[in-house]
Short mmCIF file of C-alpha atoms and ligand atoms in Angstrom, two decimals:
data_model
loop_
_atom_site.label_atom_id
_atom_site.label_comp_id
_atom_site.label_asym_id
_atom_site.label_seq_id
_atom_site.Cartn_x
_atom_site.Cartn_y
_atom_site.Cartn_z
CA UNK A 1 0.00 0.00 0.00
CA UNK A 2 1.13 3.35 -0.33
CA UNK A 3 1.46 6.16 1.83
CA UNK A 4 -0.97 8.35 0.74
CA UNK A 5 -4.34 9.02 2.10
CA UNK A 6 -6.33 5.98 2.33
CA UNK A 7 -9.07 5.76 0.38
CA UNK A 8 -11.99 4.31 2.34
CA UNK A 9 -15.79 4.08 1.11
CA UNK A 10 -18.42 3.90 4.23
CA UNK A 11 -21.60 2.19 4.25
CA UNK A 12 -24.54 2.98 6.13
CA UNK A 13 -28.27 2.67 6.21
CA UNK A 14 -29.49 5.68 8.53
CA UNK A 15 -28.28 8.87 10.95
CA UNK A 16 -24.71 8.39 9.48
CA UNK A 17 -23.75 10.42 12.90
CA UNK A 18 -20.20 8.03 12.73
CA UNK A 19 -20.02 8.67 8.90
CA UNK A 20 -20.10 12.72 10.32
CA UNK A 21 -17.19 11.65 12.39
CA UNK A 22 -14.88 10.48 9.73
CA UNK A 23 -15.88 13.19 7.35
CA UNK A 24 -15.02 15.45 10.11
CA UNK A 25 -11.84 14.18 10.67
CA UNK A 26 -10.79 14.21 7.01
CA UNK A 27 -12.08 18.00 6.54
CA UNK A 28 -10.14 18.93 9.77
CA UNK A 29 -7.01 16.69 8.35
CA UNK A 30 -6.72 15.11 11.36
CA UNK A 31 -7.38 11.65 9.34
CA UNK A 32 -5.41 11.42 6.13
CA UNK A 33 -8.04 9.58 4.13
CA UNK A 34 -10.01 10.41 1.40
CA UNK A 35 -13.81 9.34 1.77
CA UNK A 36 -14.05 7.96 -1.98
CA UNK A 37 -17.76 7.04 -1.69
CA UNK A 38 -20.47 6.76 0.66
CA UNK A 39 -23.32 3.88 -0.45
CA UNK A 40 -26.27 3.55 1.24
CA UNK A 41 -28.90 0.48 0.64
CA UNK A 42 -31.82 2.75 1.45
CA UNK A 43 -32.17 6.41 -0.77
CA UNK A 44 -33.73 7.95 2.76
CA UNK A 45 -30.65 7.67 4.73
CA UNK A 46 -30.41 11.12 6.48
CA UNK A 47 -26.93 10.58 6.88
CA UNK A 48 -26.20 11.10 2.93
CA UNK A 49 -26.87 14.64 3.49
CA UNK A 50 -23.39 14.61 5.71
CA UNK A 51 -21.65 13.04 2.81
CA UNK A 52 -23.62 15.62 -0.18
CA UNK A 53 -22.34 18.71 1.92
CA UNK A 54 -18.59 17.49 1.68
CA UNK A 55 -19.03 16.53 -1.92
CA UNK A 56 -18.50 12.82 -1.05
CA UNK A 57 -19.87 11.15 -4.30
CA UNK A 58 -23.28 9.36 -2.93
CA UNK A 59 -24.57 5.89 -3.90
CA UNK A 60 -27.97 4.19 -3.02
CA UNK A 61 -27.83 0.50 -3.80
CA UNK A 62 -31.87 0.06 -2.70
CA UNK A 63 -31.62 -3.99 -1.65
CA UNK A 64 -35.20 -3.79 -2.95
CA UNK A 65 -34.57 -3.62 -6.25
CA UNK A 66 -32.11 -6.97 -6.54
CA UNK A 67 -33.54 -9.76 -6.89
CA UNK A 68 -30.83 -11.72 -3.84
CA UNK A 69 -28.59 -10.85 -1.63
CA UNK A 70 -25.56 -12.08 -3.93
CA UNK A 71 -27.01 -9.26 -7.16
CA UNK A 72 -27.28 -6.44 -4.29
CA UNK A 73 -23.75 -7.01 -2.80
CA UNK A 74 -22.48 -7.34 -6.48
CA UNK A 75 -23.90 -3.82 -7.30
CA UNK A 76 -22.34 -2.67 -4.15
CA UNK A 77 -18.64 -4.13 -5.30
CA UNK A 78 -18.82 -2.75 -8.43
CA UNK A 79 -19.41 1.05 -6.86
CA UNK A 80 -16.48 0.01 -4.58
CA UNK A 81 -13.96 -1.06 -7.13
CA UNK A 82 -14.62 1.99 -9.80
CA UNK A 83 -13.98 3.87 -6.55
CA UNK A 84 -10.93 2.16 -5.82
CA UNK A 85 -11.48 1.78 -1.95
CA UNK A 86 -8.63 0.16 -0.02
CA UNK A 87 -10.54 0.40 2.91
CA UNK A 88 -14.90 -0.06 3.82
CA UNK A 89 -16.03 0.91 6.77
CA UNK A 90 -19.88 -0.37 7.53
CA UNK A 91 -20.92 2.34 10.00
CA UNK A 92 -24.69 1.68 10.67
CA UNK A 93 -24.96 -0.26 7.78
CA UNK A 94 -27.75 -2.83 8.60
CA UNK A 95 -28.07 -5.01 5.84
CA UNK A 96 -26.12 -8.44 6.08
CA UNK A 97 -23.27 -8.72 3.05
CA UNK A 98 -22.77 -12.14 1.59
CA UNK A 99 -19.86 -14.60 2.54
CA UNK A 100 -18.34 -13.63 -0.96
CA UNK A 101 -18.31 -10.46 -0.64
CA UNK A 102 -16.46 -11.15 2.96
CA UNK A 103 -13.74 -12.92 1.61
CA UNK A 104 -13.08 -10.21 -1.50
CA UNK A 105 -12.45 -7.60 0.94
CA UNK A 106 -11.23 -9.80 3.68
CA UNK A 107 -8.90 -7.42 5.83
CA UNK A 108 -10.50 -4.20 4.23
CA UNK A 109 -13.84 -4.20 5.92
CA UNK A 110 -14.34 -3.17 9.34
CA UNK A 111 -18.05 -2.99 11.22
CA UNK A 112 -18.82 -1.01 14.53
CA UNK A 113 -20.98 -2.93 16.47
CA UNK A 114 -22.80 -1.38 19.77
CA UNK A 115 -22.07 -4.01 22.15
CA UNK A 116 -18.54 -5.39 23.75
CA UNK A 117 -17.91 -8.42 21.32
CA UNK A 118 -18.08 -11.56 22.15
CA UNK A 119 -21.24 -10.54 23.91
CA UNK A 120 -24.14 -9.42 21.98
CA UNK A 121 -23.88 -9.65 18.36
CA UNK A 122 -27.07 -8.60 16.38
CA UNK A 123 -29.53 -6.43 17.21
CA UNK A 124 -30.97 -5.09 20.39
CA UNK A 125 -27.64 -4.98 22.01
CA UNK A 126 -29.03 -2.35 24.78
CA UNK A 127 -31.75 -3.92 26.24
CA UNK A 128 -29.85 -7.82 26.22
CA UNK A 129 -27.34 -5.41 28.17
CA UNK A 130 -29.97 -4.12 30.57
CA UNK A 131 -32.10 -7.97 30.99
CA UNK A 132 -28.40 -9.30 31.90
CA UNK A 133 -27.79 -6.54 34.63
CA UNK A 134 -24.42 -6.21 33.06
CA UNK A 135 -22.32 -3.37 34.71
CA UNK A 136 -20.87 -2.35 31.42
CA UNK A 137 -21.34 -1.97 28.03
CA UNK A 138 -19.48 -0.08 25.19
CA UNK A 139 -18.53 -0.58 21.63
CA UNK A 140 -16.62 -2.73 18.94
CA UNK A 141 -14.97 -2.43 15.82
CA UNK A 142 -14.24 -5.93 14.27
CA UNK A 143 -12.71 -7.28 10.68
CA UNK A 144 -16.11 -8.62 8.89
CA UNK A 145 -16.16 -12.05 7.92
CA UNK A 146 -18.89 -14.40 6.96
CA UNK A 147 -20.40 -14.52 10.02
CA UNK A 148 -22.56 -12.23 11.88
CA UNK A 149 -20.87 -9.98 14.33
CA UNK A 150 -17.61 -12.31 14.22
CA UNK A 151 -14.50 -11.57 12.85
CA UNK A 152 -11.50 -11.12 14.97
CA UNK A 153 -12.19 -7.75 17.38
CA UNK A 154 -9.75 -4.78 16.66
CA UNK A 155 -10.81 -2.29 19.40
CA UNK A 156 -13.40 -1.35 21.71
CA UNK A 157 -14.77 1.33 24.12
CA UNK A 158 -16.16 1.19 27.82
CA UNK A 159 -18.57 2.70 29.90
CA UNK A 160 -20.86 1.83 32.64
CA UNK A 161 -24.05 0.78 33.18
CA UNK A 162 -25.88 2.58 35.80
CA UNK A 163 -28.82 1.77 37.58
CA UNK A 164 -31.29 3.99 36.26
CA UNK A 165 -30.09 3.35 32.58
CA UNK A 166 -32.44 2.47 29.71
CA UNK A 167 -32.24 1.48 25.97
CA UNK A 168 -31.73 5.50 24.97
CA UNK A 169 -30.02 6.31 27.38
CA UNK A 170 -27.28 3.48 26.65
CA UNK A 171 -27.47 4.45 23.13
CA UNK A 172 -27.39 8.48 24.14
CA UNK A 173 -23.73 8.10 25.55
CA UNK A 174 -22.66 5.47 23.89
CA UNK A 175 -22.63 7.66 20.74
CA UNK A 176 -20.18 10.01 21.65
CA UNK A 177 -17.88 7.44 22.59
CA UNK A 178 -18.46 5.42 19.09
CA UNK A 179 -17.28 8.30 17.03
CA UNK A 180 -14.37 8.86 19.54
CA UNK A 181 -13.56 4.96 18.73
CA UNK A 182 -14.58 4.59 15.03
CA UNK A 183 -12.26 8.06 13.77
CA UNK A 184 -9.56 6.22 16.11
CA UNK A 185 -9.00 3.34 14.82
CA UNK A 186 -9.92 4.12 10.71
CA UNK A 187 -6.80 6.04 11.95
CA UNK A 188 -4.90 3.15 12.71
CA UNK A 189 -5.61 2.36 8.84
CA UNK A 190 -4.50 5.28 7.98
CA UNK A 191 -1.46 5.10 9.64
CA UNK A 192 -0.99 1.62 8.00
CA UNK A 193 -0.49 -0.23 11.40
CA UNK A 194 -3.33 -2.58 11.99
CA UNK A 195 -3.09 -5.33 9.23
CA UNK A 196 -5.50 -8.95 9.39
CA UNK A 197 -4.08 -12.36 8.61
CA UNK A 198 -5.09 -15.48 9.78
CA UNK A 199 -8.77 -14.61 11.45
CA UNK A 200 -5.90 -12.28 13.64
CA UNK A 201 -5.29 -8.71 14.15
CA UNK A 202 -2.01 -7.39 14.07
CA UNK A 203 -1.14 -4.13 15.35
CA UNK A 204 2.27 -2.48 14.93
CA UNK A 205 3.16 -5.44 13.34
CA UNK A 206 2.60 -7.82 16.29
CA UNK A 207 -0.75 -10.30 17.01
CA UNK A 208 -2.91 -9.04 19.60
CA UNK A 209 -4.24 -10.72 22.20
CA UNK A 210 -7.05 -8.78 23.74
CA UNK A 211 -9.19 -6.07 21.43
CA UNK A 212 -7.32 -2.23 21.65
CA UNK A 213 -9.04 -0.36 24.25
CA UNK A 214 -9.76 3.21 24.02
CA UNK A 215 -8.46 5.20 26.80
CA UNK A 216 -10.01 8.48 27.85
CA UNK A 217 -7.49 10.46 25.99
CA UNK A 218 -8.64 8.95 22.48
CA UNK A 219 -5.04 6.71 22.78
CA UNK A 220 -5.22 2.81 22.55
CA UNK A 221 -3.42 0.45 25.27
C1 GRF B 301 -24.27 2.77 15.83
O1 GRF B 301 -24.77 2.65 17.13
C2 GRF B 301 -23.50 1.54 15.46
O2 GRF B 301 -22.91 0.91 16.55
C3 GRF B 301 -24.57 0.65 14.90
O3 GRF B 301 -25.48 1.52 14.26
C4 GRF B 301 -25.39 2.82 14.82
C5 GRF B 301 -25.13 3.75 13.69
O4 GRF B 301 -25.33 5.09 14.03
N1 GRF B 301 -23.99 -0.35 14.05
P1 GRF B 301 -25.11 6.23 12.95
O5 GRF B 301 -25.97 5.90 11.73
O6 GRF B 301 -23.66 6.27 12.59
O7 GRF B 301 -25.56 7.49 13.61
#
C-alpha cells in the first residue's frame, strides 16, 4: 500500500452520525483519508446529506430492487472497485453482506458494532445489556467475515451501566464514545499499522491478544 491518504468508502443505512465523524476528521485533516464514496442500501438515509455537503460522491444500492442478496452485494462491489477503496467501513450499515463479498475484501472491511464483542452480536444490544444486569457496556470495531458480528475484534470502548439506565439512554452516551472509537481506529488504517491475517489482528506489526481499548485520551493500550 502506499502512503498516501487511504481511500476508504463507508456504508450505512441511517443517521450516518459516525459517517459525520470520519468526514469530520478528514475535513479537519486530522485523518489522512479520502472518503471515496459513501453507499447507502436505502435512498432515505439522512446521513447522505453529511456526505452531499462534503461533496463525497453518494450511492444508493436500494436492496429492494435486486432480486438476492448475492445481485445487491455485487452492485455494491462494483461502486467500490470503480472507486478504488482500499478500505470499507460499515458504520450503521444494517443489511447483512454475503460470505463472498467477505472474503473479496477480507482485511478491508471493518463494522462497529454497539455491544462489547463476544457478547451481543445482532440487534438489540441495549436492552440484552440491561435484561443481563451487566455493569458495562461499550462498543466494537471488528474485521467482517462471513459470520454475523464475528471476525477477529480490533478495538473497543467502555462505559458503565448505571442503575437507572435504559435502551436510549445506553445508546445516548454510547454515541459520543463510538465516534471517539470509530475516527480512532480508521486512523490506525491510515497510519498503515493494523493489518489482518489469519482470522488475527495485528497491530504495529505484532498479534494481539485482547481487542485495543480506548483510553479516555482517544489513545489505545
Ligand atoms: C451505531 O450505534 C452503530 O454501533 C450501529 O449503528 C449505529 C449507527 O449510528 N452499528 P449512525 O448511523 O452512525 O448514527
Amino acid at each position: 500500500m502506499s502512503q498516501d491518504k487511504l481511500r476508504v468508502a463507508v456504508l450505512i443505512s441511517g443517521t450516518g452520525s459516525n459517517l459525520k465523524a470520519l468526514i469530520d476528521g478528514m475535513l479537519s485533516g486530522a485523518l489522512k483519508l479520502d472518503i471515496v464514496t459513501v453507499v447507502s442500501n436505502r435512498k432515505d438515509a439522512a446521513g447522505l446529506k453529511h456526505a452531499k455537503k462534503a461533496s463525497i460522491p453518494v450511492n444508493v444500492v436500494s436492496h429492494t430492487e435486486f432480486p438476492d442478496r448475492e445481485a445487491h452485494d455485487a452492485a455494491i462491489t462494483g461502486i467500490l472497485q470503480t472507486a478504488d477503496a482500499e478500505l470499507v467501513v460499515l458504520a450503521g450499515y444494517m443489511r447483512i453482506l454475503g460470505k463472498d463479498f467477505a472474503k473479496q475484501y477480507n482485511g478491508r472491511i471493518i463494522n462497529l458494532h454497539p455491544s462489547l464483542l463476544p457478547l451481543y452480536k445482532g440487534l438489540d444490544t441495549y436492552n440484552r445489556v440491561l435484561k443481563a444486569g451487566d455493569s458495562e457496556t461499550g462498543a466494537s470495531i471488528h474485521f467482517v467475515t462471513a459470520g454475523l458480528d464475528s471476525g477477529a475484534v480490533i478495538s473497543q470502548v467502555r462505559m458503565p451501566v448505571l442503575d437507572d439506565d435504559d435502551a436510549n439512554s445506553l445508546s445516548n452516551r454510547l454515541g459520543p464514545l463510538e465516534h471517539k472509537l470509530v475516527v480512532a481506529t480508521v486512523d490506525l488504517f491510515c497510519q498503515r499499522q493494523v493489518q489482518y491475517q489469519h482470522d488475527k489482528v495485528y497491530y504495529q506489526g505484532r498479534p494481539i491478544q485482547q481487542p485495543l481499548q480506548l483510553q479516555a485520551d482517544d489513545t489505545f493500550f
